[in-house]
Amino acid sequence: MSTTTDPLAALGALPGVADSVDSVRKAVDRVYGHRVMRRRSTAVTSEAALRGARGSAALSGADWPLEEVRRRSDFSGAGGDEEARTVGAALRLTAEAGQLLSIWRQSPLRVLARLHLVAAADNGDTVGRPRQEGEPVDEPLVELPLPDAQEVAGRLEGLSGLIIAGGSAPALVTAAVVHGELLALRPFGSHNGLVARTAERIVLVGSGLDPKSICPAEVGHAEQGRAEYLAALEGYVSGTPEGVAAWIAHCGRSVEFGARESTAVCEALQRGAA
């Protein structure tokens, strides 16, 4: 990152990032301007939450049809159904995210710990805290080099400091960096992808870019495909200006896809079909 006093804002000056920020802002404004949002925004928010959870679960290996997610009520994973557990974790995280907005800017590490606790649904001694040296990480779909525990702790503290300090960086840039750092670090023993995507959502909502949480980036990440998602993440991890800019652009497209999804929901509600 840059050595300026506002490194996130410096990332916003990378080539192409300003265009991504502008494109996202226009896409979000369009769906917020839909006439259905004046009367039924709560219904759109609920549907966006469901679709976002489905998309996040898909990227973590549980690619269920939307209607299956909507129909099911038991996500306990009885009988060793790991996909059901993953979908259940994604749904719980989506529900929890809205409760943590006020805490995020003051204590992001506390929020991340809470998100992992919710995702894991376990009271084990490794849950809700960053991993320690030698502890394994269950994140088979992300095959990047794994930083050691000391590096994880240092970078988490640095990320936390940037969030608490605030700054002039666009919401998209901050959300993309939070998402990218958490996936690069994989600070917890499990569920890092789900937690990272939920943290991205918290930034987008809490920043005021998407205050009603109707533009689920998780939908867009899933729609672009796991291969493209991981390739963009590799660019971020490389640390090159081009790689970081490409990751931010990928996250921007994901928000735009999420906005498009909710526009379709608005159209269906307007027709009385949803």
Short mmCIF file of C-alpha atoms in Angstrom, two decimals:
data_model
loop_
_atom_site.label_atom_id
_atom_site.label_comp_id
_atom_site.label_asym_id
_atom_site.label_seq_id
_atom_site.Cartn_x
_atom_site.Cartn_y
_atom_site.Cartn_z
CA MET A 1 0.00 0.00 0.00
CA SER A 2 0.99 3.61 -0.39
CA THR A 3 3.02 5.46 2.24
CA THR A 4 0.64 8.43 2.18
CA THR A 5 -1.46 9.25 5.23
CA ASP A 6 -4.52 7.84 3.46
CA PRO A 7 -3.39 4.69 1.62
CA LEU A 8 -6.92 3.61 0.73
CA ALA A 9 -7.54 6.94 -0.98
CA ALA A 10 -4.29 6.43 -2.87
CA LEU A 11 -5.64 3.15 -4.24
CA GLY A 12 -8.61 5.11 -5.57
CA ALA A 13 -6.18 6.94 -7.83
CA LEU A 14 -4.99 3.75 -9.56
CA PRO A 15 -5.71 3.64 -13.31
CA GLY A 16 -9.27 2.58 -14.04
CA VAL A 17 -10.46 2.63 -10.42
CA ALA A 18 -12.23 5.99 -10.73
CA ASP A 19 -14.19 4.60 -13.70
CA SER A 20 -15.23 1.57 -11.64
CA VAL A 21 -16.32 3.78 -8.76
CA ASP A 22 -18.37 5.97 -11.08
CA SER A 23 -19.97 2.99 -12.81
CA VAL A 24 -20.95 1.44 -9.48
CA ARG A 25 -22.44 4.69 -8.22
CA LYS A 26 -24.61 4.99 -11.33
CA ALA A 27 -25.76 1.37 -11.10
CA VAL A 28 -26.71 1.76 -7.44
CA ASP A 29 -28.50 5.06 -8.09
CA ARG A 30 -30.57 3.45 -10.85
CA VAL A 31 -31.97 0.69 -8.67
CA TYR A 32 -32.62 3.08 -5.79
CA GLY A 33 -34.54 5.25 -8.21
CA HIS A 34 -36.90 2.45 -9.22
CA ARG A 35 -40.50 3.27 -8.35
CA VAL A 36 -40.93 0.01 -6.44
CA MET A 37 -38.28 1.16 -3.95
CA ARG A 38 -40.62 3.89 -2.75
CA ARG A 39 -43.22 1.37 -1.59
CA ARG A 40 -41.63 -2.03 -1.16
CA SER A 41 -37.97 -1.50 -0.32
CA THR A 42 -38.20 -3.93 2.60
CA ALA A 43 -39.23 -6.73 0.25
CA VAL A 44 -36.34 -5.91 -2.09
CA THR A 45 -33.90 -5.90 0.84
CA SER A 46 -35.14 -9.30 2.02
CA GLU A 47 -34.81 -10.82 -1.43
CA ALA A 48 -31.35 -9.29 -1.90
CA ALA A 49 -30.25 -10.84 1.40
CA LEU A 50 -31.42 -14.28 0.31
CA ARG A 51 -29.76 -14.02 -3.09
CA GLY A 52 -26.57 -12.63 -1.60
CA ALA A 53 -26.33 -15.51 0.87
CA ARG A 54 -26.91 -18.01 -1.94
CA GLY A 55 -24.12 -16.40 -4.00
CA SER A 56 -21.66 -16.39 -1.12
CA ALA A 57 -22.39 -20.03 -0.31
CA ALA A 58 -21.88 -20.94 -3.97
CA LEU A 59 -18.37 -19.46 -3.88
CA SER A 60 -17.65 -21.58 -0.81
CA GLY A 61 -18.68 -24.78 -2.59
CA ALA A 62 -22.44 -24.98 -1.93
CA ASP A 63 -23.91 -23.90 -5.27
CA TRP A 64 -27.59 -24.48 -4.60
CA PRO A 65 -30.45 -23.19 -6.73
CA LEU A 66 -32.10 -20.13 -5.23
CA GLU A 67 -35.42 -21.92 -4.79
CA GLU A 68 -33.74 -24.70 -2.82
CA VAL A 69 -32.27 -22.12 -0.44
CA ARG A 70 -35.69 -20.51 -0.16
CA ARG A 71 -37.47 -23.83 0.44
CA ARG A 72 -35.16 -25.44 2.98
CA SER A 73 -35.54 -24.87 6.70
CA ASP A 74 -32.95 -27.29 8.10
CA PHE A 75 -29.34 -26.19 7.57
CA SER A 76 -27.87 -28.11 10.50
CA GLY A 77 -25.89 -30.38 8.20
CA ALA A 78 -27.38 -33.52 9.72
CA GLY A 79 -25.85 -36.63 8.25
CA GLY A 80 -22.65 -34.83 7.30
CA ASP A 81 -24.21 -32.49 4.74
CA GLU A 82 -21.43 -29.89 4.58
CA GLU A 83 -23.16 -27.94 1.82
CA ALA A 84 -26.20 -27.42 4.04
CA ARG A 85 -23.92 -26.14 6.81
CA THR A 86 -22.29 -23.72 4.37
CA VAL A 87 -25.62 -22.36 3.17
CA GLY A 88 -26.81 -22.04 6.75
CA ALA A 89 -23.67 -20.13 7.69
CA ALA A 90 -24.13 -17.75 4.76
CA LEU A 91 -27.74 -17.08 5.75
CA ARG A 92 -26.80 -16.46 9.39
CA LEU A 93 -24.05 -14.05 8.38
CA THR A 94 -26.35 -12.09 6.11
CA ALA A 95 -28.85 -11.72 8.93
CA GLU A 96 -26.14 -10.73 11.41
CA ALA A 97 -24.46 -8.12 9.19
CA GLY A 98 -27.12 -5.50 9.75
CA GLN A 99 -26.71 -5.75 13.52
CA LEU A 100 -23.01 -4.92 13.37
CA LEU A 101 -22.96 -1.75 11.28
CA SER A 102 -22.66 0.60 14.25
CA ILE A 103 -19.75 -1.36 15.71
CA TRP A 104 -17.71 -1.73 12.53
CA ARG A 105 -16.14 1.72 12.39
CA GLN A 106 -15.17 1.61 16.09
CA SER A 107 -14.05 -2.01 16.41
CA PRO A 108 -13.72 -3.92 13.13
CA LEU A 109 -11.76 -6.76 14.73
CA ARG A 110 -14.59 -7.32 17.19
CA VAL A 111 -17.02 -7.51 14.27
CA LEU A 112 -14.84 -10.01 12.41
CA ALA A 113 -14.63 -12.18 15.51
CA ARG A 114 -18.40 -12.08 15.85
CA LEU A 115 -18.88 -12.96 12.17
CA HIS A 116 -16.66 -16.01 12.52
CA LEU A 117 -18.52 -17.10 15.65
CA VAL A 118 -21.84 -16.81 13.80
CA ALA A 119 -20.54 -18.64 10.73
CA ALA A 120 -18.98 -21.49 12.68
CA ALA A 121 -21.96 -21.92 15.05
CA ASP A 122 -19.55 -23.53 17.46
CA ASN A 123 -18.10 -22.70 20.85
CA GLY A 124 -14.71 -24.32 20.28
CA ASP A 125 -11.59 -22.55 21.50
CA THR A 126 -10.47 -21.70 17.96
CA VAL A 127 -13.72 -19.95 17.04
CA GLY A 128 -14.03 -16.16 17.01
CA ARG A 129 -10.32 -15.41 17.15
CA PRO A 130 -7.47 -15.23 14.63
CA ARG A 131 -5.59 -18.48 14.20
CA GLN A 132 -2.40 -19.11 16.12
CA GLU A 133 0.86 -20.48 14.77
CA GLY A 134 0.50 -24.05 13.57
CA GLU A 135 -3.30 -24.11 13.54
CA PRO A 136 -4.78 -25.44 10.29
CA VAL A 137 -7.05 -23.51 7.93
CA ASP A 138 -9.99 -25.18 6.20
CA GLU A 139 -10.42 -23.06 3.07
CA PRO A 140 -9.89 -25.54 0.23
CA LEU A 141 -11.16 -23.31 -2.57
CA VAL A 142 -8.50 -20.63 -1.95
CA GLU A 143 -5.10 -22.13 -2.71
CA LEU A 144 -2.88 -19.08 -2.27
CA PRO A 145 0.16 -19.13 0.03
CA LEU A 146 -0.97 -18.88 3.65
CA PRO A 147 0.60 -16.07 5.72
CA ASP A 148 1.88 -17.05 9.15
CA ALA A 149 0.04 -16.05 12.31
CA GLN A 150 2.38 -13.15 13.07
CA GLU A 151 1.81 -11.59 9.66
CA VAL A 152 -1.94 -12.13 10.01
CA ALA A 153 -2.00 -10.31 13.34
CA GLY A 154 0.01 -7.38 12.03
CA ARG A 155 -2.02 -6.93 8.87
CA LEU A 156 -5.32 -7.23 10.72
CA GLU A 157 -4.21 -4.48 13.09
CA GLY A 158 -3.19 -2.35 10.12
CA LEU A 159 -6.51 -2.90 8.39
CA SER A 160 -8.39 -2.13 11.58
CA GLY A 161 -6.44 1.11 11.99
CA LEU A 162 -7.32 2.24 8.47
CA ILE A 163 -11.02 1.59 9.02
CA ILE A 164 -11.12 3.34 12.39
CA ALA A 165 -9.19 6.34 11.01
CA GLY A 166 -11.65 6.72 8.17
CA GLY A 167 -10.59 8.76 5.17
CA SER A 168 -11.67 9.88 1.75
CA ALA A 169 -11.46 6.56 -0.09
CA PRO A 170 -14.56 5.57 -2.06
CA ALA A 171 -16.68 2.87 -0.43
CA LEU A 172 -15.94 0.46 -3.28
CA VAL A 173 -12.19 0.74 -2.68
CA THR A 174 -12.49 0.19 1.07
CA ALA A 175 -14.87 -2.75 0.61
CA ALA A 176 -12.60 -4.38 -1.97
CA VAL A 177 -9.53 -4.01 0.26
CA VAL A 178 -11.32 -5.43 3.30
CA HIS A 179 -12.56 -8.37 1.23
CA GLY A 180 -9.19 -8.95 -0.42
CA GLU A 181 -7.17 -8.73 2.80
CA LEU A 182 -9.39 -11.20 4.63
CA LEU A 183 -9.20 -13.73 1.83
CA ALA A 184 -5.46 -13.24 1.45
CA LEU A 185 -4.87 -13.66 5.20
CA ARG A 186 -7.52 -16.30 5.97
CA PRO A 187 -7.24 -15.27 9.63
CA PHE A 188 -9.66 -17.88 10.96
CA GLY A 189 -9.54 -21.63 10.90
CA SER A 190 -12.62 -21.84 8.68
CA HIS A 191 -15.32 -19.83 6.87
CA ASN A 192 -12.93 -17.07 5.79
CA GLY A 193 -14.58 -16.59 2.40
CA LEU A 194 -18.03 -16.21 3.93
CA VAL A 195 -16.70 -13.77 6.53
CA ALA A 196 -14.77 -11.75 3.92
CA ARG A 197 -17.81 -11.31 1.70
CA THR A 198 -19.99 -10.35 4.66
CA ALA A 199 -17.42 -7.74 5.71
CA GLU A 200 -17.50 -6.35 2.17
CA ARG A 201 -21.28 -6.03 2.49
CA ILE A 202 -20.95 -4.24 5.84
CA VAL A 203 -18.62 -1.66 4.30
CA LEU A 204 -20.89 -1.04 1.31
CA VAL A 205 -23.95 -0.61 3.52
CA GLY A 206 -22.30 1.29 6.35
CA SER A 207 -20.61 3.73 3.99
CA GLY A 208 -23.95 4.88 2.66
CA LEU A 209 -23.31 3.58 -0.86
CA ASP A 210 -25.99 0.89 -0.42
CA PRO A 211 -27.77 1.81 2.83
CA LYS A 212 -30.73 -0.53 2.31
CA SER A 213 -28.46 -3.44 1.35
CA ILE A 214 -30.14 -4.08 -1.99
CA CYS A 215 -27.05 -4.48 -4.21
CA PRO A 216 -25.54 -7.79 -3.03
CA ALA A 217 -22.00 -8.02 -4.35
CA GLU A 218 -22.02 -11.72 -3.48
CA VAL A 219 -24.44 -12.28 -6.36
CA GLY A 220 -22.00 -10.67 -8.75
CA HIS A 221 -18.97 -12.53 -7.44
CA ALA A 222 -20.82 -15.80 -7.96
CA GLU A 223 -22.16 -14.80 -11.37
CA GLN A 224 -18.69 -13.98 -12.66
CA GLY A 225 -17.60 -17.45 -11.58
CA ARG A 226 -15.17 -18.92 -9.09
CA ALA A 227 -12.28 -19.01 -11.57
CA GLU A 228 -12.53 -15.30 -12.30
CA TYR A 229 -12.98 -14.54 -8.61
CA LEU A 230 -9.81 -16.39 -7.68
CA ALA A 231 -7.84 -14.92 -10.59
CA ALA A 232 -8.81 -11.41 -9.50
CA LEU A 233 -7.86 -12.27 -5.92
CA GLU A 234 -4.43 -13.43 -7.11
CA GLY A 235 -4.00 -9.99 -8.66
CA TYR A 236 -4.76 -8.35 -5.34
CA VAL A 237 -2.36 -10.63 -3.47
CA SER A 238 0.39 -9.82 -5.98
CA GLY A 239 0.38 -6.28 -4.63
CA THR A 240 1.04 -4.74 -8.05
CA PRO A 241 -0.92 -1.62 -8.97
CA GLU A 242 -2.42 -3.45 -11.93
CA GLY A 243 -3.42 -6.45 -9.82
CA VAL A 244 -4.99 -4.37 -7.06
CA ALA A 245 -6.85 -2.22 -9.60
CA ALA A 246 -8.16 -5.35 -11.34
CA TRP A 247 -9.45 -6.71 -8.02
CA ILE A 248 -11.23 -3.45 -7.23
CA ALA A 249 -12.76 -3.48 -10.73
CA HIS A 250 -13.91 -7.07 -10.19
CA CYS A 251 -15.58 -6.07 -6.93
CA GLY A 252 -17.18 -3.12 -8.72
CA ARG A 253 -18.64 -5.35 -11.39
CA SER A 254 -19.97 -7.60 -8.64
CA VAL A 255 -21.86 -4.70 -7.05
CA GLU A 256 -23.23 -3.77 -10.47
CA PHE A 257 -24.45 -7.34 -11.00
CA GLY A 258 -26.06 -7.19 -7.57
CA ALA A 259 -27.81 -3.95 -8.51
CA ARG A 260 -29.01 -5.55 -11.74
CA GLU A 261 -30.36 -8.52 -9.78
CA SER A 262 -32.37 -6.24 -7.50
CA THR A 263 -33.64 -4.27 -10.47
CA ALA A 264 -35.06 -7.55 -11.78
CA VAL A 265 -36.64 -8.13 -8.36
CA CYS A 266 -38.21 -4.67 -8.52
CA GLU A 267 -39.60 -5.42 -11.97
CA ALA A 268 -41.05 -8.71 -10.74
CA LEU A 269 -42.66 -6.99 -7.76
CA GLN A 270 -44.10 -4.36 -10.05
CA ARG A 271 -45.67 -7.08 -12.18
CA GLY A 272 -46.94 -8.86 -9.08
CA ALA A 273 -44.84 -11.88 -9.92
CA ALA A 274 -42.69 -11.99 -6.77
#
